[in-house]
Amino acid sequence: YKIQACVNLGPDLTPPVIAATAPANNAFIRYNSTIWQSGFFINEPSECKWSRLDKSFSDMENTMNCPNQVNQINANLDYVCTTELTGIKNDADNKFYFRCKDLPGKPDKDRNVMSTSFPLILKGTKNQLVIEQVGPNGTITGGESVIGVNLVVKTAFGVKDGKAVCAYSLQENDLANYIDMDETNNYLHNQSQFLPQGNYQYFFKCFDAGGNLANASTSFIVKTDTAEPLIARIFRDGSSMEIITNENAECVYSLNSCSYEFNSGTAFNYDVSTSGGFNKKVHLTDWDISKVYNIKCQDLNGKRPRPDKCSVVIQGSEL
């Protein structure tokens, strides 16, 4: 294809224009950053300066690196000047002023300079970003071969009181393997995982709008429970029968046979613990010596005997 353009004859009477900056005006800056690399997009070849005070171009103390060759423009046809802004303070609006002068290399009388400064504010972060909570930890049990686990991260401080984007990985130092959590860009971050039995360690990296970084990790065990609860002890206590299971469980009985659905059985009561709750390993019911108790127990993961089997069958005796 062909590009055709016309150039008007006559002197250039227009001063340079700063079209955009990176970072943008009022952007947050990482905590404890005293120097920040910044870029300025200029519409024509220019010489640019900056100062912490609003001054004329000639009085500004700091120069900028400005490429001025035609082959150095970006995709938007802008010339990108760069500089290091210094003296940035935490928890403050750091103000800077910029001016540019066009036609570098031309006599000063032929050059156009910005008559007003271009202002830029960079907001210093008050506190570093903190990960307050991460989980899970300990042992997670379930009755299936693959168990659902919810990874949780809570962030605070930093920019916007801890609003951040968090990512997770099984490898701490390999940044390419970090994946953004499903629920993030907030203060609480969640990620569902479905894991087989094993030991796990997850690593987390969180970034806020100011570029503040926080790291954390968590370790936990996933354990698949495939066994039904066992009866550890059975005894009579006055007019009550008490059975003790080897894990927290729910127990029921039938007076007919072992062939009954678990939900149709008569439920045992839990023993009341000293803390005011229930001890789910101790199960009580009324005792009748003339009856046969066909007992089934189910653990908290739903493991229980087959529909035609019992955990134990108890029949009373006077002996």
PDB file of C-alpha atoms in Angstrom:
ATOM      1  CA  TYR A   1       0.000   0.000   0.000  1.00  0.00           C
ATOM      2  CA  LYS A   2       1.007   3.638  -0.351  1.00  0.00           C
ATOM      3  CA  ILE A   3       0.824   6.503   2.148  1.00  0.00           C
ATOM      4  CA  GLN A   4       0.609  10.041   0.830  1.00  0.00           C
ATOM      5  CA  ALA A   5       0.757  13.183   3.005  1.00  0.00           C
ATOM      6  CA  CYS A   6       0.998  16.923   2.519  1.00  0.00           C
ATOM      7  CA  VAL A   7       3.141  19.293   4.570  1.00  0.00           C
ATOM      8  CA  ASN A   8       2.141  22.932   4.827  1.00  0.00           C
ATOM      9  CA  LEU A   9       4.791  25.501   4.143  1.00  0.00           C
ATOM     10  CA  GLY A  10       5.569  27.998   6.848  1.00  0.00           C
ATOM     11  CA  PRO A  11       7.060  28.083  10.367  1.00  0.00           C
ATOM     12  CA  ASP A  12       6.019  25.718  13.216  1.00  0.00           C
ATOM     13  CA  LEU A  13       4.192  27.897  15.739  1.00  0.00           C
ATOM     14  CA  THR A  14       2.760  25.161  17.975  1.00  0.00           C
ATOM     15  CA  PRO A  15       4.483  24.040  21.215  1.00  0.00           C
ATOM     16  CA  PRO A  16       4.815  20.325  22.017  1.00  0.00           C
ATOM     17  CA  VAL A  17       1.952  18.428  23.617  1.00  0.00           C
ATOM     18  CA  ILE A  18       2.355  15.754  26.311  1.00  0.00           C
ATOM     19  CA  ALA A  19      -0.378  13.323  25.259  1.00  0.00           C
ATOM     20  CA  ALA A  20      -0.040  10.788  28.096  1.00  0.00           C
ATOM     21  CA  THR A  21       2.207   9.534  30.872  1.00  0.00           C
ATOM     22  CA  ALA A  22       3.199   6.188  32.340  1.00  0.00           C
ATOM     23  CA  PRO A  23       2.304   5.868  35.125  1.00  0.00           C
ATOM     24  CA  ALA A  24      -0.843   7.936  34.713  1.00  0.00           C
ATOM     25  CA  ASN A  25      -1.675  10.979  36.802  1.00  0.00           C
ATOM     26  CA  ASN A  26      -2.731  10.109  40.393  1.00  0.00           C
ATOM     27  CA  ALA A  27      -1.345   6.576  40.086  1.00  0.00           C
ATOM     28  CA  PHE A  28      -0.173   4.826  43.268  1.00  0.00           C
ATOM     29  CA  ILE A  29       3.514   4.061  43.703  1.00  0.00           C
ATOM     30  CA  ARG A  30       4.991   1.062  45.505  1.00  0.00           C
ATOM     31  CA  TYR A  31       5.707   1.462  49.243  1.00  0.00           C
ATOM     32  CA  ASN A  32       9.214   2.769  50.068  1.00  0.00           C
ATOM     33  CA  SER A  33       9.969   3.636  46.420  1.00  0.00           C
ATOM     34  CA  THR A  34      12.011   6.854  46.406  1.00  0.00           C
ATOM     35  CA  ILE A  35      12.746   6.686  42.648  1.00  0.00           C
ATOM     36  CA  TRP A  36      10.290   5.846  39.869  1.00  0.00           C
ATOM     37  CA  GLN A  37      10.997   5.336  36.158  1.00  0.00           C
ATOM     38  CA  SER A  38       8.418   7.273  34.117  1.00  0.00           C
ATOM     39  CA  GLY A  39       7.588   7.740  30.447  1.00  0.00           C
ATOM     40  CA  PHE A  40       6.030  10.717  28.623  1.00  0.00           C
ATOM     41  CA  PHE A  41       4.419  10.547  25.180  1.00  0.00           C
ATOM     42  CA  ILE A  42       5.172  13.695  23.125  1.00  0.00           C
ATOM     43  CA  ASN A  43       3.590  14.539  19.769  1.00  0.00           C
ATOM     44  CA  GLU A  44       6.801  15.830  18.149  1.00  0.00           C
ATOM     45  CA  PRO A  45      10.588  15.745  18.631  1.00  0.00           C
ATOM     46  CA  SER A  46      11.325  17.768  21.748  1.00  0.00           C
ATOM     47  CA  GLU A  47      13.662  18.608  24.577  1.00  0.00           C
ATOM     48  CA  CYS A  48      11.938  18.106  27.955  1.00  0.00           C
ATOM     49  CA  LYS A  49      12.680  18.990  31.576  1.00  0.00           C
ATOM     50  CA  TRP A  50      11.021  18.547  34.966  1.00  0.00           C
ATOM     51  CA  SER A  51      10.990  20.084  38.435  1.00  0.00           C
ATOM     52  CA  ARG A  52       9.264  19.626  41.790  1.00  0.00           C
ATOM     53  CA  LEU A  53       8.091  23.269  41.477  1.00  0.00           C
ATOM     54  CA  ASP A  54       6.147  24.963  38.693  1.00  0.00           C
ATOM     55  CA  LYS A  55       8.917  26.856  36.885  1.00  0.00           C
ATOM     56  CA  SER A  56       9.748  28.114  33.403  1.00  0.00           C
ATOM     57  CA  PHE A  57      11.442  25.682  31.027  1.00  0.00           C
ATOM     58  CA  SER A  58      14.839  27.358  31.410  1.00  0.00           C
ATOM     59  CA  ASP A  59      14.704  27.198  35.221  1.00  0.00           C
ATOM     60  CA  MET A  60      13.787  23.525  35.510  1.00  0.00           C
ATOM     61  CA  GLU A  61      16.658  21.513  36.997  1.00  0.00           C
ATOM     62  CA  ASN A  62      16.164  18.023  35.581  1.00  0.00           C
ATOM     63  CA  THR A  63      16.528  16.926  31.960  1.00  0.00           C
ATOM     64  CA  MET A  64      14.794  13.962  30.321  1.00  0.00           C
ATOM     65  CA  ASN A  65      15.968  11.384  27.801  1.00  0.00           C
ATOM     66  CA  CYS A  66      14.068  12.172  24.581  1.00  0.00           C
ATOM     67  CA  PRO A  67      14.664  10.271  21.305  1.00  0.00           C
ATOM     68  CA  ASN A  68      14.064  12.552  18.317  1.00  0.00           C
ATOM     69  CA  GLN A  69      14.572  10.397  15.231  1.00  0.00           C
ATOM     70  CA  VAL A  70      11.619   9.539  12.992  1.00  0.00           C
ATOM     71  CA  ASN A  71      12.313   5.827  13.354  1.00  0.00           C
ATOM     72  CA  GLN A  72      12.016   6.134  17.164  1.00  0.00           C
ATOM     73  CA  ILE A  73       8.306   6.940  17.323  1.00  0.00           C
ATOM     74  CA  ASN A  74       5.878   4.406  18.804  1.00  0.00           C
ATOM     75  CA  ALA A  75       2.756   2.885  17.238  1.00  0.00           C
ATOM     76  CA  ASN A  76       0.720   5.980  18.140  1.00  0.00           C
ATOM     77  CA  LEU A  77       3.282   8.236  16.386  1.00  0.00           C
ATOM     78  CA  ASP A  78       4.468   9.622  19.714  1.00  0.00           C
ATOM     79  CA  TYR A  79       8.032  10.230  20.862  1.00  0.00           C
ATOM     80  CA  VAL A  80       8.588   8.656  24.283  1.00  0.00           C
ATOM     81  CA  CYS A  81      10.718  10.647  26.732  1.00  0.00           C
ATOM     82  CA  THR A  82      11.868   8.862  29.896  1.00  0.00           C
ATOM     83  CA  THR A  83      13.229   9.993  33.243  1.00  0.00           C
ATOM     84  CA  GLU A  84      13.691   8.908  36.850  1.00  0.00           C
ATOM     85  CA  LEU A  85      11.477  10.877  39.230  1.00  0.00           C
ATOM     86  CA  THR A  86      13.175  11.181  42.609  1.00  0.00           C
ATOM     87  CA  GLY A  87      12.289  12.169  46.160  1.00  0.00           C
ATOM     88  CA  ILE A  88       9.042  10.171  46.267  1.00  0.00           C
ATOM     89  CA  LYS A  89       7.557   9.907  49.756  1.00  0.00           C
ATOM     90  CA  ASN A  90       5.204   7.336  51.299  1.00  0.00           C
ATOM     91  CA  ASP A  91       1.633   8.401  52.128  1.00  0.00           C
ATOM     92  CA  ALA A  92       1.901  11.659  50.158  1.00  0.00           C
ATOM     93  CA  ASP A  93       0.866  13.282  46.883  1.00  0.00           C
ATOM     94  CA  ASN A  94       4.207  13.684  45.121  1.00  0.00           C
ATOM     95  CA  LYS A  95       3.870  16.569  42.642  1.00  0.00           C
ATOM     96  CA  PHE A  96       6.022  17.038  39.546  1.00  0.00           C
ATOM     97  CA  TYR A  97       5.933  19.602  36.709  1.00  0.00           C
ATOM     98  CA  PHE A  98       7.065  19.138  33.102  1.00  0.00           C
ATOM     99  CA  ARG A  99       7.711  21.368  30.102  1.00  0.00           C
ATOM    100  CA  CYS A 100       8.987  20.622  26.617  1.00  0.00           C
ATOM    101  CA  LYS A 101      10.589  22.665  23.829  1.00  0.00           C
ATOM    102  CA  ASP A 102      10.327  21.526  20.212  1.00  0.00           C
ATOM    103  CA  LEU A 103      12.722  21.534  17.227  1.00  0.00           C
ATOM    104  CA  PRO A 104      15.931  20.410  18.987  1.00  0.00           C
ATOM    105  CA  GLY A 105      18.989  21.710  17.177  1.00  0.00           C
ATOM    106  CA  LYS A 106      17.195  24.719  15.663  1.00  0.00           C
ATOM    107  CA  PRO A 107      17.967  28.314  16.664  1.00  0.00           C
ATOM    108  CA  ASP A 108      16.226  29.217  19.888  1.00  0.00           C
ATOM    109  CA  LYS A 109      14.154  31.919  18.169  1.00  0.00           C
ATOM    110  CA  ASP A 110      12.543  29.284  15.936  1.00  0.00           C
ATOM    111  CA  ARG A 111      11.586  26.931  18.778  1.00  0.00           C
ATOM    112  CA  ASN A 112       8.272  26.682  20.622  1.00  0.00           C
ATOM    113  CA  VAL A 113       8.144  26.012  24.360  1.00  0.00           C
ATOM    114  CA  MET A 114       5.208  25.025  26.555  1.00  0.00           C
ATOM    115  CA  SER A 115       3.925  28.141  28.307  1.00  0.00           C
ATOM    116  CA  THR A 116       2.324  26.175  31.136  1.00  0.00           C
ATOM    117  CA  SER A 117       3.653  23.135  32.976  1.00  0.00           C
ATOM    118  CA  PHE A 118       2.194  19.680  32.630  1.00  0.00           C
ATOM    119  CA  PRO A 119       1.438  18.533  36.220  1.00  0.00           C
ATOM    120  CA  LEU A 120       1.773  14.937  37.429  1.00  0.00           C
ATOM    121  CA  ILE A 121       0.894  13.538  40.861  1.00  0.00           C
ATOM    122  CA  LEU A 122       2.217  10.146  42.023  1.00  0.00           C
ATOM    123  CA  LYS A 123       0.584   8.875  45.213  1.00  0.00           C
ATOM    124  CA  GLY A 124       2.932   7.251  47.703  1.00  0.00           C
ATOM    125  CA  THR A 125       1.508   4.146  49.404  1.00  0.00           C
ATOM    126  CA  LYS A 126       0.894   4.540  53.142  1.00  0.00           C
ATOM    127  CA  ASN A 127       1.714   0.916  54.084  1.00  0.00           C
ATOM    128  CA  GLN A 128       3.080  -2.177  52.422  1.00  0.00           C
ATOM    129  CA  LEU A 129       0.630  -4.859  51.267  1.00  0.00           C
ATOM    130  CA  VAL A 130       0.105  -7.614  53.853  1.00  0.00           C
ATOM    131  CA  ILE A 131      -1.352 -11.122  53.614  1.00  0.00           C
ATOM    132  CA  GLU A 132      -3.238 -11.477  56.906  1.00  0.00           C
ATOM    133  CA  GLN A 133      -4.634 -14.958  56.421  1.00  0.00           C
ATOM    134  CA  VAL A 134      -3.967 -17.962  54.201  1.00  0.00           C
ATOM    135  CA  GLY A 135      -5.461 -21.430  54.188  1.00  0.00           C
ATOM    136  CA  PRO A 136      -6.338 -24.184  54.490  1.00  0.00           C
ATOM    137  CA  ASN A 137      -3.956 -25.922  56.874  1.00  0.00           C
ATOM    138  CA  GLY A 138      -3.990 -29.095  58.948  1.00  0.00           C
ATOM    139  CA  THR A 139      -5.726 -32.205  57.613  1.00  0.00           C
ATOM    140  CA  ILE A 140      -8.711 -32.202  55.272  1.00  0.00           C
ATOM    141  CA  THR A 141     -10.660 -35.463  55.069  1.00  0.00           C
ATOM    142  CA  GLY A 142     -13.349 -36.636  52.704  1.00  0.00           C
ATOM    143  CA  GLY A 143     -15.084 -39.782  51.617  1.00  0.00           C
ATOM    144  CA  GLU A 144     -14.198 -39.607  47.914  1.00  0.00           C
ATOM    145  CA  SER A 145     -10.991 -40.366  46.007  1.00  0.00           C
ATOM    146  CA  VAL A 146     -10.772 -36.671  45.019  1.00  0.00           C
ATOM    147  CA  ILE A 147     -11.646 -34.094  47.687  1.00  0.00           C
ATOM    148  CA  GLY A 148     -12.720 -30.477  47.198  1.00  0.00           C
ATOM    149  CA  VAL A 149     -10.383 -27.960  48.860  1.00  0.00           C
ATOM    150  CA  ASN A 150     -10.845 -24.166  49.002  1.00  0.00           C
ATOM    151  CA  LEU A 151      -7.671 -22.058  48.956  1.00  0.00           C
ATOM    152  CA  VAL A 152      -8.221 -18.789  50.852  1.00  0.00           C
ATOM    153  CA  VAL A 153      -6.119 -15.598  51.038  1.00  0.00           C
ATOM    154  CA  LYS A 154      -6.977 -12.368  52.898  1.00  0.00           C
ATOM    155  CA  THR A 155      -5.041  -9.172  52.102  1.00  0.00           C
ATOM    156  CA  ALA A 156      -4.861  -5.845  53.973  1.00  0.00           C
ATOM    157  CA  PHE A 157      -3.109  -2.439  54.010  1.00  0.00           C
ATOM    158  CA  GLY A 158      -1.244  -1.403  50.831  1.00  0.00           C
ATOM    159  CA  VAL A 159      -3.347   0.502  48.265  1.00  0.00           C
ATOM    160  CA  LYS A 160      -7.104   0.722  48.917  1.00  0.00           C
ATOM    161  CA  ASP A 161      -6.799  -1.099  52.271  1.00  0.00           C
ATOM    162  CA  GLY A 162      -5.573  -4.340  50.750  1.00  0.00           C
ATOM    163  CA  LYS A 163      -7.508  -4.667  47.486  1.00  0.00           C
ATOM    164  CA  ALA A 164      -5.242  -6.826  45.343  1.00  0.00           C
ATOM    165  CA  VAL A 165      -4.945  -9.543  42.721  1.00  0.00           C
ATOM    166  CA  CYS A 166      -3.599 -12.863  44.027  1.00  0.00           C
ATOM    167  CA  ALA A 167      -2.130 -15.832  42.159  1.00  0.00           C
ATOM    168  CA  TYR A 168      -1.183 -19.336  43.336  1.00  0.00           C
ATOM    169  CA  SER A 169       1.362 -21.997  42.406  1.00  0.00           C
ATOM    170  CA  LEU A 170       2.791 -25.296  43.617  1.00  0.00           C
ATOM    171  CA  GLN A 171       6.306 -23.980  42.836  1.00  0.00           C
ATOM    172  CA  GLU A 172       7.521 -20.950  44.782  1.00  0.00           C
ATOM    173  CA  ASN A 173      10.110 -19.430  42.462  1.00  0.00           C
ATOM    174  CA  ASP A 174       8.701 -20.255  39.024  1.00  0.00           C
ATOM    175  CA  LEU A 175       6.676 -17.128  38.161  1.00  0.00           C
ATOM    176  CA  ALA A 176       5.453 -18.686  34.895  1.00  0.00           C
ATOM    177  CA  ASN A 177       3.445 -21.252  36.881  1.00  0.00           C
ATOM    178  CA  TYR A 178       1.479 -18.749  38.977  1.00  0.00           C
ATOM    179  CA  ILE A 179      -2.233 -18.634  38.084  1.00  0.00           C
ATOM    180  CA  ASP A 180      -4.676 -15.900  39.094  1.00  0.00           C
ATOM    181  CA  MET A 181      -7.174 -17.130  41.673  1.00  0.00           C
ATOM    182  CA  ASP A 182     -10.773 -17.530  40.464  1.00  0.00           C
ATOM    183  CA  GLU A 183     -12.130 -15.010  42.975  1.00  0.00           C
ATOM    184  CA  THR A 184      -9.656 -12.139  43.373  1.00  0.00           C
ATOM    185  CA  ASN A 185      -9.175  -8.395  42.793  1.00  0.00           C
ATOM    186  CA  ASN A 186     -10.607  -7.796  46.247  1.00  0.00           C
ATOM    187  CA  TYR A 187      -9.683  -8.266  49.917  1.00  0.00           C
ATOM    188  CA  LEU A 188     -10.713 -11.945  50.110  1.00  0.00           C
ATOM    189  CA  HIS A 189      -9.440 -14.362  47.467  1.00  0.00           C
ATOM    190  CA  ASN A 190     -10.682 -17.914  46.839  1.00  0.00           C
ATOM    191  CA  GLN A 191      -9.686 -20.795  44.596  1.00  0.00           C
ATOM    192  CA  SER A 192     -11.354 -24.223  44.421  1.00  0.00           C
ATOM    193  CA  GLN A 193      -9.147 -27.273  43.952  1.00  0.00           C
ATOM    194  CA  PHE A 194     -10.034 -30.975  43.700  1.00  0.00           C
ATOM    195  CA  LEU A 195      -7.159 -33.040  45.053  1.00  0.00           C
ATOM    196  CA  PRO A 196      -6.340 -36.702  45.621  1.00  0.00           C
ATOM    197  CA  GLN A 197      -4.875 -37.880  48.900  1.00  0.00           C
ATOM    198  CA  GLY A 198      -1.444 -36.444  49.652  1.00  0.00           C
ATOM    199  CA  ASN A 199       0.630 -33.654  51.208  1.00  0.00           C
ATOM    200  CA  TYR A 200       0.382 -30.221  49.575  1.00  0.00           C
ATOM    201  CA  GLN A 201       2.098 -26.845  49.768  1.00  0.00           C
ATOM    202  CA  TYR A 202       0.726 -23.836  47.880  1.00  0.00           C
ATOM    203  CA  PHE A 203       2.473 -20.501  47.324  1.00  0.00           C
ATOM    204  CA  PHE A 204       0.696 -17.166  46.840  1.00  0.00           C
ATOM    205  CA  LYS A 205       1.723 -13.801  45.360  1.00  0.00           C
ATOM    206  CA  CYS A 206      -0.527 -10.754  45.655  1.00  0.00           C
ATOM    207  CA  PHE A 207      -0.134  -7.367  43.907  1.00  0.00           C
ATOM    208  CA  ASP A 208      -2.075  -4.158  44.520  1.00  0.00           C
ATOM    209  CA  ALA A 209      -2.614  -1.153  42.224  1.00  0.00           C
ATOM    210  CA  GLY A 210       0.644   0.430  43.401  1.00  0.00           C
ATOM    211  CA  GLY A 211       2.748  -2.601  42.524  1.00  0.00           C
ATOM    212  CA  ASN A 212       3.145  -3.646  46.176  1.00  0.00           C
ATOM    213  CA  LEU A 213       3.880  -7.366  46.504  1.00  0.00           C
ATOM    214  CA  ALA A 214       3.047  -9.784  49.338  1.00  0.00           C
ATOM    215  CA  ASN A 215       4.025 -13.467  49.537  1.00  0.00           C
ATOM    216  CA  ALA A 216       2.684 -16.333  51.650  1.00  0.00           C
ATOM    217  CA  SER A 217       2.321 -20.104  51.607  1.00  0.00           C
ATOM    218  CA  THR A 218       0.251 -22.800  53.259  1.00  0.00           C
ATOM    219  CA  SER A 219       0.681 -26.540  53.796  1.00  0.00           C
ATOM    220  CA  PHE A 220      -2.001 -29.133  54.406  1.00  0.00           C
ATOM    221  CA  ILE A 221      -2.775 -32.835  54.131  1.00  0.00           C
ATOM    222  CA  VAL A 222      -5.610 -34.318  52.079  1.00  0.00           C
ATOM    223  CA  LYS A 223      -6.778 -37.642  53.480  1.00  0.00           C
ATOM    224  CA  THR A 224      -9.317 -39.925  51.871  1.00  0.00           C
ATOM    225  CA  ASP A 225     -11.502 -41.744  54.415  1.00  0.00           C
ATOM    226  CA  THR A 226     -12.701 -45.006  52.859  1.00  0.00           C
ATOM    227  CA  ALA A 227     -13.402 -46.982  56.048  1.00  0.00           C
ATOM    228  CA  GLU A 228     -16.669 -47.053  57.961  1.00  0.00           C
ATOM    229  CA  PRO A 229     -16.522 -46.236  61.701  1.00  0.00           C
ATOM    230  CA  LEU A 230     -15.679 -49.051  64.107  1.00  0.00           C
ATOM    231  CA  ILE A 231     -17.353 -49.865  67.431  1.00  0.00           C
ATOM    232  CA  ALA A 232     -14.628 -49.524  70.061  1.00  0.00           C
ATOM    233  CA  ARG A 233     -16.691 -50.328  73.173  1.00  0.00           C
ATOM    234  CA  ILE A 234     -20.229 -51.313  74.224  1.00  0.00           C
ATOM    235  CA  PHE A 235     -21.640 -51.306  77.764  1.00  0.00           C
ATOM    236  CA  ARG A 236     -24.807 -50.890  79.790  1.00  0.00           C
ATOM    237  CA  ASP A 237     -25.161 -47.937  82.137  1.00  0.00           C
ATOM    238  CA  GLY A 238     -28.276 -48.446  84.244  1.00  0.00           C
ATOM    239  CA  SER A 239     -31.255 -48.224  81.919  1.00  0.00           C
ATOM    240  CA  SER A 240     -29.130 -46.989  78.981  1.00  0.00           C
ATOM    241  CA  MET A 241     -26.947 -48.681  76.392  1.00  0.00           C
ATOM    242  CA  GLU A 242     -23.797 -46.808  75.436  1.00  0.00           C
ATOM    243  CA  ILE A 243     -21.573 -47.477  72.435  1.00  0.00           C
ATOM    244  CA  ILE A 244     -18.307 -45.704  71.633  1.00  0.00           C
ATOM    245  CA  THR A 245     -17.051 -45.336  68.054  1.00  0.00           C
ATOM    246  CA  ASN A 246     -13.430 -44.813  66.953  1.00  0.00           C
ATOM    247  CA  GLU A 247     -14.370 -41.552  65.155  1.00  0.00           C
ATOM    248  CA  ASN A 248     -17.185 -39.028  65.097  1.00  0.00           C
ATOM    249  CA  ALA A 249     -20.223 -40.799  63.748  1.00  0.00           C
ATOM    250  CA  GLU A 250     -23.998 -41.093  63.654  1.00  0.00           C
ATOM    251  CA  CYS A 251     -25.523 -44.395  64.790  1.00  0.00           C
ATOM    252  CA  VAL A 252     -28.974 -45.933  64.282  1.00  0.00           C
ATOM    253  CA  TYR A 253     -30.594 -49.310  65.027  1.00  0.00           C
ATOM    254  CA  SER A 254     -33.419 -51.595  63.940  1.00  0.00           C
ATOM    255  CA  LEU A 255     -35.107 -54.259  66.071  1.00  0.00           C
ATOM    256  CA  ASN A 256     -35.835 -56.486  63.064  1.00  0.00           C
ATOM    257  CA  SER A 257     -32.661 -57.269  61.055  1.00  0.00           C
ATOM    258  CA  CYS A 258     -29.585 -55.725  59.432  1.00  0.00           C
ATOM    259  CA  SER A 259     -31.398 -55.315  56.111  1.00  0.00           C
ATOM    260  CA  TYR A 260     -32.665 -51.760  56.385  1.00  0.00           C
ATOM    261  CA  GLU A 261     -31.843 -48.343  54.980  1.00  0.00           C
ATOM    262  CA  PHE A 262     -29.697 -46.215  57.286  1.00  0.00           C
ATOM    263  CA  ASN A 263     -32.140 -43.273  57.230  1.00  0.00           C
ATOM    264  CA  SER A 264     -35.012 -45.525  58.338  1.00  0.00           C
ATOM    265  CA  GLY A 265     -33.225 -46.646  61.547  1.00  0.00           C
ATOM    266  CA  THR A 266     -33.898 -45.290  65.045  1.00  0.00           C
ATOM    267  CA  ALA A 267     -31.208 -42.761  65.943  1.00  0.00           C
ATOM    268  CA  PHE A 268     -28.987 -42.980  69.020  1.00  0.00           C
ATOM    269  CA  ASN A 269     -28.536 -39.820  71.088  1.00  0.00           C
ATOM    270  CA  TYR A 270     -25.145 -38.135  71.504  1.00  0.00           C
ATOM    271  CA  ASP A 271     -23.595 -37.800  74.942  1.00  0.00           C
ATOM    272  CA  VAL A 272     -23.461 -34.207  76.221  1.00  0.00           C
ATOM    273  CA  SER A 273     -19.825 -33.098  76.604  1.00  0.00           C
ATOM    274  CA  THR A 274     -18.459 -31.029  79.494  1.00  0.00           C
ATOM    275  CA  SER A 275     -18.147 -28.005  77.155  1.00  0.00           C
ATOM    276  CA  GLY A 276     -21.883 -28.008  76.545  1.00  0.00           C
ATOM    277  CA  GLY A 277     -21.734 -29.541  73.043  1.00  0.00           C
ATOM    278  CA  PHE A 278     -22.090 -33.128  71.897  1.00  0.00           C
ATOM    279  CA  ASN A 279     -19.516 -35.920  71.965  1.00  0.00           C
ATOM    280  CA  LYS A 280     -20.092 -37.581  68.605  1.00  0.00           C
ATOM    281  CA  LYS A 281     -18.087 -40.662  69.567  1.00  0.00           C
ATOM    282  CA  VAL A 282     -20.424 -41.589  72.442  1.00  0.00           C
ATOM    283  CA  HIS A 283     -23.936 -42.811  71.499  1.00  0.00           C
ATOM    284  CA  LEU A 284     -26.801 -43.555  73.911  1.00  0.00           C
ATOM    285  CA  THR A 285     -30.203 -45.212  73.718  1.00  0.00           C
ATOM    286  CA  ASP A 286     -32.663 -46.939  76.086  1.00  0.00           C
ATOM    287  CA  TRP A 287     -31.748 -50.499  77.040  1.00  0.00           C
ATOM    288  CA  ASP A 288     -34.264 -53.343  76.840  1.00  0.00           C
ATOM    289  CA  ILE A 289     -32.940 -56.824  77.591  1.00  0.00           C
ATOM    290  CA  SER A 290     -35.703 -58.451  75.557  1.00  0.00           C
ATOM    291  CA  LYS A 291     -34.706 -56.739  72.302  1.00  0.00           C
ATOM    292  CA  VAL A 292     -32.043 -57.342  69.653  1.00  0.00           C
ATOM    293  CA  TYR A 293     -30.312 -54.146  68.437  1.00  0.00           C
ATOM    294  CA  ASN A 294     -29.085 -54.260  64.833  1.00  0.00           C
ATOM    295  CA  ILE A 295     -26.772 -51.235  64.826  1.00  0.00           C
ATOM    296  CA  LYS A 296     -25.246 -49.289  61.936  1.00  0.00           C
ATOM    297  CA  CYS A 297     -22.861 -46.346  62.295  1.00  0.00           C
ATOM    298  CA  GLN A 298     -21.978 -43.767  59.626  1.00  0.00           C
ATOM    299  CA  ASP A 299     -19.035 -41.347  59.851  1.00  0.00           C
ATOM    300  CA  LEU A 300     -19.088 -37.668  58.914  1.00  0.00           C
ATOM    301  CA  ASN A 301     -17.922 -38.520  55.385  1.00  0.00           C
ATOM    302  CA  GLY A 302     -20.907 -40.806  54.804  1.00  0.00           C
ATOM    303  CA  LYS A 303     -19.028 -44.115  55.143  1.00  0.00           C
ATOM    304  CA  ARG A 304     -21.292 -46.855  56.566  1.00  0.00           C
ATOM    305  CA  PRO A 305     -21.989 -50.607  56.213  1.00  0.00           C
ATOM    306  CA  ARG A 306     -23.766 -52.084  53.182  1.00  0.00           C
ATOM    307  CA  PRO A 307     -27.591 -51.985  53.352  1.00  0.00           C
ATOM    308  CA  ASP A 308     -27.704 -55.665  54.405  1.00  0.00           C
ATOM    309  CA  LYS A 309     -24.903 -55.454  56.983  1.00  0.00           C
ATOM    310  CA  CYS A 310     -24.574 -54.091  60.549  1.00  0.00           C
ATOM    311  CA  SER A 311     -21.729 -52.504  62.425  1.00  0.00           C
ATOM    312  CA  VAL A 312     -22.658 -54.668  65.409  1.00  0.00           C
ATOM    313  CA  VAL A 313     -25.627 -56.718  66.670  1.00  0.00           C
ATOM    314  CA  ILE A 314     -26.379 -56.547  70.426  1.00  0.00           C
ATOM    315  CA  GLN A 315     -28.664 -58.825  72.409  1.00  0.00           C
ATOM    316  CA  GLY A 316     -29.044 -58.532  76.165  1.00  0.00           C
ATOM    317  CA  SER A 317     -28.402 -61.273  78.686  1.00  0.00           C
ATOM    318  CA  GLU A 318     -28.998 -61.621  82.422  1.00  0.00           C
ATOM    319  CA  LEU A 319     -25.577 -63.279  82.841  1.00  0.00           C
TER     320      LEU A 319
END
